[in-house]
């Protein structure tokens, strides 16, 4: 037979756990998508122009990245060696798109413009082999590629990049 103290302790413990669970459910229904992602995964959500991405979008982006970007930027998003130094031809090597690079320092608006029109769309005078994909990829495909790239970033990089995008004037 259980002592009254043990019964009371178990009752209080289970009651507290139930109350916390209910509070968490109610709270999560009111929270933003970003806050829900942090609660569930500990990471900022993957967003493109402020809109949350889906797992399907990331998967589509992975295939598009492999077909269109990996030959220069690397299958693992690692970029080319010595990407910060101009090559013998004076052009900059392809930078990494993982957290070791600088992709996450730029707003989505610039990243989309670079993919569509090449680096000259954002940085005049910058010499790069980055081609224009405007004729090859539509907006949804470009956004899926960005979602895939962002899926590799740690939380701090996602948050900083979201802020940079917001400050650049996206329609958030």
Coordinates of N, CA and C in Angstrom, one line a residue, residues 7-147:
X7 N 1.2 9.2 -2.5 CA 0.0 9.4 -3.3 C -0.1 10.9 -3.6
X8 N 0.0 11.8 -2.6 CA -0.1 13.2 -2.8 C 1.0 13.7 -3.8
X9 N 2.2 13.2 -3.6 CA 3.4 13.6 -4.4 C 3.1 13.2 -5.9
X10 N 2.7 12.0 -6.1 CA 2.4 11.5 -7.5 C 1.2 12.3 -8.1
X11 N 0.2 12.6 -7.3 CA -0.9 13.4 -7.8 C -0.5 14.8 -8.2
X12 N 0.3 15.4 -7.3 CA 0.8 16.8 -7.6 C 1.7 16.8 -8.9
X13 N 2.6 15.8 -8.9 CA 3.5 15.7 -10.1 C 2.8 15.5 -11.4
X14 N 1.8 14.5 -11.4 CA 1.1 14.3 -12.6 C 0.2 15.5 -13.0
X15 N -0.4 16.1 -12.0 CA -1.2 17.3 -12.3 C -0.4 18.4 -12.9
X16 N 0.8 18.6 -12.3 CA 1.7 19.7 -12.8 C 2.1 19.4 -14.3
X17 N 2.5 18.1 -14.5 CA 2.9 17.7 -15.9 C 1.7 17.9 -16.9
X18 N 0.5 17.6 -16.5 CA -0.6 17.8 -17.4 C -0.9 19.2 -17.6
X19 N -0.8 20.1 -16.6 CA -1.0 21.5 -16.7 C 0.0 22.1 -17.7
X20 N 1.3 21.7 -17.5 CA 2.4 22.2 -18.3 C 2.1 21.8 -19.8
X21 N 1.7 20.6 -20.0 CA 1.5 20.1 -21.4 C 0.3 20.9 -22.0
X22 N -0.7 21.1 -21.3 CA -1.9 21.9 -21.8 C -1.4 23.3 -22.1
X23 N -0.6 23.9 -21.2 CA -0.2 25.3 -21.4 C 0.7 25.3 -22.7
X24 N 1.6 24.3 -22.9 CA 2.5 24.3 -24.0 C 1.7 24.2 -25.3
X25 N 0.6 23.3 -25.3 CA -0.2 23.2 -26.5 C -0.9 24.5 -26.9
X26 N -1.5 25.1 -25.9 CA -2.2 26.4 -26.1 C -1.3 27.5 -26.5
X27 N -0.1 27.5 -25.9 CA 0.9 28.5 -26.2 C 1.4 28.3 -27.7
X28 N 1.6 27.1 -28.0 CA 2.2 26.8 -29.4 C 1.2 27.2 -30.5
X29 N -0.1 27.1 -30.2 CA -1.1 27.4 -31.2 C -1.1 28.9 -31.4
X30 N -0.7 29.7 -30.4 CA -0.7 31.1 -30.6 C 0.7 31.7 -31.1
X31 N 1.7 30.9 -31.0 CA 3.0 31.3 -31.4 C 3.2 31.4 -32.9
X32 N 4.2 32.2 -33.3 CA 4.5 32.3 -34.7 C 5.2 30.9 -35.2
X33 N 5.2 30.8 -36.5 CA 5.9 29.6 -37.1 C 7.3 29.5 -36.6
X34 N 8.0 30.6 -36.5 CA 9.4 30.6 -36.0 C 9.5 30.1 -34.6
X35 N 8.7 30.6 -33.7 CA 8.7 30.1 -32.3 C 8.4 28.6 -32.2
X36 N 7.4 28.2 -33.0 CA 7.1 26.8 -33.0 C 8.3 25.9 -33.4
X37 N 9.0 26.3 -34.4 CA 10.1 25.6 -34.9 C 11.2 25.5 -33.9
X38 N 11.4 26.6 -33.2 CA 12.4 26.7 -32.1 C 12.0 25.7 -31.0
X39 N 10.7 25.7 -30.6 CA 10.3 24.8 -29.6 C 10.4 23.3 -30.0
X40 N 10.1 23.0 -31.2 CA 10.1 21.7 -31.7 C 11.5 21.2 -32.0
X41 N 12.3 22.0 -32.6 CA 13.6 21.6 -33.1 C 14.8 22.3 -32.6
X42 N 14.6 23.4 -31.9 CA 15.7 24.2 -31.3 C 16.3 25.0 -32.4
X43 N 15.8 25.1 -33.6 CA 16.4 25.9 -34.6 C 15.4 26.9 -35.2
X44 N 15.9 28.0 -35.7 CA 15.1 28.9 -36.4 C 14.5 28.2 -37.7
X45 N 13.3 28.5 -38.1 CA 12.8 27.8 -39.3 C 13.6 28.2 -40.5
X46 N 13.5 27.4 -41.5 CA 14.0 27.8 -42.8 C 13.0 28.7 -43.5
X47 N 13.4 29.9 -43.9 CA 12.5 30.8 -44.5 C 13.1 31.4 -45.8
X48 N 12.3 31.7 -46.8 CA 12.7 32.4 -48.0 C 11.8 33.6 -48.2
X49 N 12.4 34.7 -48.2 CA 11.6 36.0 -48.2 C 10.6 36.0 -47.1
X50 N 10.9 35.5 -46.0 CA 10.1 35.5 -44.8 C 9.0 34.4 -44.7
X51 N 8.8 33.7 -45.8 CA 7.8 32.6 -45.8 C 8.5 31.3 -45.3
X52 N 7.9 30.5 -44.4 CA 8.4 29.3 -44.0 C 8.5 28.3 -45.2
X53 N 9.6 27.5 -45.2 CA 9.8 26.4 -46.2 C 9.2 25.1 -45.6
X54 N 8.9 24.2 -46.5 CA 8.5 22.9 -46.1 C 9.6 21.9 -46.4
X55 N 9.5 20.7 -45.8 CA 10.4 19.7 -46.0 C 10.5 19.3 -47.5
X56 N 9.3 19.3 -48.1 CA 9.3 19.0 -49.6 C 10.0 20.0 -50.4
X57 N 9.9 21.3 -50.0 CA 10.6 22.4 -50.7 C 12.1 22.1 -50.6
X58 N 12.6 21.8 -49.4 CA 14.0 21.5 -49.1 C 14.5 20.3 -50.0
X59 N 13.7 19.3 -50.0 CA 14.0 18.1 -50.9 C 14.1 18.5 -52.3
X60 N 13.2 19.2 -52.8 CA 13.2 19.7 -54.2 C 14.4 20.5 -54.5
X61 N 14.7 21.4 -53.5 CA 15.9 22.3 -53.6 C 17.2 21.5 -53.7
X62 N 17.2 20.4 -52.9 CA 18.4 19.5 -52.9 C 18.7 19.0 -54.3
X63 N 17.7 18.5 -55.0 CA 17.8 18.0 -56.3 C 18.2 19.0 -57.3
X64 N 17.6 20.2 -57.2 CA 17.9 21.3 -58.1 C 19.3 21.8 -57.9
X65 N 19.8 21.9 -56.6 CA 21.1 22.3 -56.3 C 22.1 21.3 -56.9
X66 N 21.9 20.0 -56.7 CA 22.8 19.0 -57.3 C 22.9 19.1 -58.8
X67 N 21.8 19.4 -59.5 CA 21.8 19.5 -60.9 C 22.4 20.9 -61.5
X68 N 22.3 21.9 -60.7 CA 22.6 23.3 -61.2 C 23.7 24.0 -60.5
X69 N 24.0 23.6 -59.3 CA 25.0 24.4 -58.5 C 26.2 23.6 -58.0
X70 N 26.0 22.3 -57.7 CA 27.1 21.5 -57.1 C 28.3 21.4 -57.9
X71 N 28.3 21.5 -59.2 CA 29.5 21.4 -60.0 C 30.5 22.5 -59.7
X72 N 30.0 23.7 -59.2 CA 30.9 24.8 -58.8 C 31.0 24.9 -57.3
X73 N 29.8 24.9 -56.6 CA 29.8 25.2 -55.2 C 30.0 23.9 -54.3
X74 N 30.1 22.8 -55.0 CA 30.3 21.5 -54.2 C 29.1 20.8 -53.8
X75 N 29.2 19.5 -53.9 CA 28.1 18.6 -53.5 C 27.7 18.8 -52.1
X76 N 28.7 19.1 -51.2 CA 28.4 19.3 -49.8 C 28.4 20.8 -49.4
X77 N 28.2 21.6 -50.4 CA 28.1 23.1 -50.2 C 29.4 23.7 -49.8
X78 N 30.5 23.0 -50.1 CA 31.8 23.4 -49.6 C 32.5 24.5 -50.4
X79 N 32.1 24.7 -51.6 CA 32.7 25.7 -52.4 C 34.0 25.2 -53.0
X80 N 34.7 26.1 -53.7 CA 36.0 25.8 -54.3 C 37.1 26.2 -53.3
X81 N 38.3 25.5 -53.5 CA 39.4 25.9 -52.6 C 39.8 27.4 -52.8
X82 N 40.3 28.0 -51.8 CA 40.8 29.4 -51.9 C 39.8 30.3 -52.5
X83 N 38.5 30.1 -52.0 CA 37.4 30.9 -52.6 C 37.5 32.4 -52.3
X84 N 38.3 32.8 -51.4 CA 38.5 34.2 -51.0 C 39.5 34.9 -51.9
X85 N 40.3 34.2 -52.7 CA 41.3 34.7 -53.5 C 41.0 34.6 -55.0
X86 N 41.2 35.6 -55.8 CA 41.0 35.5 -57.2 C 41.9 34.4 -57.8
X87 N 41.3 33.7 -58.8 CA 42.1 32.6 -59.4 C 43.0 33.2 -60.4
X88 N 43.8 32.4 -61.1 CA 44.8 32.8 -62.1 C 44.1 33.7 -63.3
X89 N 42.8 33.4 -63.5 CA 42.1 34.1 -64.5 C 41.5 35.4 -64.0
X90 N 41.7 35.8 -62.7 CA 41.2 37.0 -62.1 C 39.8 36.8 -61.6
X91 N 39.2 35.7 -61.8 CA 37.8 35.5 -61.3 C 37.8 34.8 -59.9
X92 N 36.8 35.2 -59.2 CA 36.7 34.6 -57.8 C 36.2 33.2 -57.9
X93 N 36.8 32.2 -57.2 CA 36.2 30.9 -57.2 C 34.8 30.9 -56.5
X94 N 34.1 29.8 -56.7 CA 32.7 29.7 -56.1 C 32.8 29.5 -54.6
X95 N 32.1 30.4 -53.9 CA 32.2 30.3 -52.4 C 31.4 29.1 -51.9
X96 N 31.7 28.7 -50.7 CA 30.8 27.7 -50.0 C 29.5 28.3 -49.7
X97 N 28.5 27.4 -49.6 CA 27.1 27.9 -49.2 C 26.8 27.3 -47.8
X98 N 27.7 26.6 -47.2 CA 27.5 26.2 -45.8 C 27.8 27.3 -44.9
X99 N 27.8 27.1 -43.6 CA 28.0 28.2 -42.7 C 29.5 28.7 -42.7
X100 N 30.4 28.0 -43.4 CA 31.8 28.5 -43.4 C 31.9 29.6 -44.5
X101 N 30.9 29.8 -45.3 CA 31.0 30.8 -46.4 C 30.3 32.1 -45.9
X102 N 29.9 32.9 -46.9 CA 29.2 34.2 -46.6 C 27.8 34.3 -47.1
X103 N 27.3 33.2 -47.7 CA 26.0 33.3 -48.2 C 24.9 33.8 -47.2
X104 N 25.1 33.4 -46.0 CA 24.1 33.8 -45.0 C 24.3 35.2 -44.5
X105 N 25.3 35.9 -45.0 CA 25.4 37.3 -44.7 C 24.6 38.2 -45.6
X106 N 24.0 37.6 -46.7 CA 23.3 38.4 -47.7 C 21.8 38.1 -47.6
X107 N 21.0 39.2 -47.9 CA 19.5 39.0 -47.9 C 19.1 38.1 -49.0
X108 N 17.9 37.5 -48.8 CA 17.3 36.7 -49.9 C 17.2 37.4 -51.2
X109 N 16.8 38.7 -51.1 CA 16.6 39.5 -52.3 C 17.9 39.5 -53.2
X110 N 19.1 39.7 -52.6 CA 20.3 39.6 -53.3 C 20.7 38.2 -53.8
X111 N 20.4 37.2 -53.0 CA 20.7 35.9 -53.4 C 19.9 35.5 -54.6
X112 N 18.6 35.8 -54.6 CA 17.8 35.5 -55.7 C 18.3 36.3 -57.0
X113 N 18.6 37.5 -56.8 CA 19.1 38.3 -58.0 C 20.4 37.7 -58.5
X114 N 21.3 37.3 -57.6 CA 22.6 36.7 -58.1 C 22.3 35.4 -58.9
X115 N 21.4 34.5 -58.4 CA 21.1 33.3 -59.1 C 20.4 33.6 -60.4
X116 N 19.5 34.5 -60.4 CA 18.8 34.9 -61.7 C 19.7 35.5 -62.7
X117 N 20.5 36.5 -62.3 CA 21.2 37.4 -63.2 C 22.8 37.3 -63.1
X118 N 23.3 36.5 -62.2 CA 24.8 36.5 -62.0 C 25.2 37.5 -61.0
X119 N 26.4 37.5 -60.6 CA 26.9 38.3 -59.5 C 26.8 39.8 -59.9
X120 N 27.0 40.2 -61.1 CA 26.9 41.6 -61.5 C 25.6 42.3 -61.2
X121 N 24.5 41.5 -60.9 CA 23.3 42.1 -60.6 C 23.3 42.7 -59.2
X122 N 24.3 42.3 -58.4 CA 24.4 42.8 -57.0 C 25.7 43.6 -56.8
X123 N 26.8 43.1 -57.4 CA 28.1 43.6 -57.1 C 28.8 43.9 -58.5
X124 N 28.6 45.1 -59.0 CA 29.3 45.5 -60.2 C 30.8 45.4 -60.0
X125 N 31.5 45.0 -61.1 CA 32.9 45.0 -61.0 C 33.5 43.7 -60.4
X126 N 32.6 42.8 -59.9 CA 33.0 41.6 -59.3 C 33.1 40.6 -60.4
X127 N 34.3 39.9 -60.5 CA 34.5 39.0 -61.6 C 34.3 37.6 -61.0
X128 N 33.3 36.9 -61.6 CA 33.0 35.6 -61.2 C 32.4 34.8 -62.4
X129 N 32.5 33.5 -62.2 CA 32.0 32.6 -63.3 C 30.5 32.3 -63.1
X130 N 29.9 32.9 -62.0 CA 28.5 32.7 -61.7 C 27.6 33.1 -62.9
X131 N 27.0 32.1 -63.5 CA 26.1 32.4 -64.7 C 24.7 32.9 -64.2
X132 N 24.0 33.3 -65.2 CA 22.6 33.7 -65.0 C 21.7 32.4 -65.1
X133 N 20.8 32.2 -64.2 CA 19.9 31.1 -64.3 C 18.5 31.5 -64.6
X134 N 18.3 32.8 -65.0 CA 17.0 33.3 -65.3 C 16.2 32.5 -66.3
X135 N 16.9 32.1 -67.3 CA 16.2 31.3 -68.4 C 16.0 29.9 -68.0
X136 N 16.7 29.4 -67.0 CA 16.7 28.0 -66.6 C 15.8 27.7 -65.4
X137 N 15.8 28.6 -64.4 CA 15.1 28.3 -63.2 C 14.0 29.3 -62.9
X138 N 12.9 28.9 -62.5 CA 11.8 29.8 -62.1 C 12.0 30.2 -60.7
X139 N 11.2 31.2 -60.2 CA 11.2 31.7 -58.9 C 11.1 30.6 -57.8
X140 N 10.1 29.7 -58.0 CA 9.9 28.7 -57.0 C 11.1 27.7 -56.9
X141 N 11.7 27.5 -58.1 CA 12.9 26.6 -58.0 C 14.1 27.3 -57.3
X142 N 14.3 28.6 -57.6 CA 15.3 29.3 -56.9 C 15.1 29.3 -55.4
X143 N 13.8 29.6 -55.0 CA 13.5 29.6 -53.6 C 13.7 28.2 -53.0
X144 N 13.4 27.1 -53.7 CA 13.7 25.8 -53.2 C 15.2 25.5 -53.0
X145 N 16.0 26.0 -53.9 CA 17.5 25.9 -53.8 C 17.9 26.6 -52.5
X146 N 17.4 27.8 -52.3 CA 17.8 28.6 -51.1 C 17.4 27.9 -49.9
X147 N 16.2 27.3 -49.9 CA 15.7 26.5 -48.7 C 16.6 25.4 -48.4

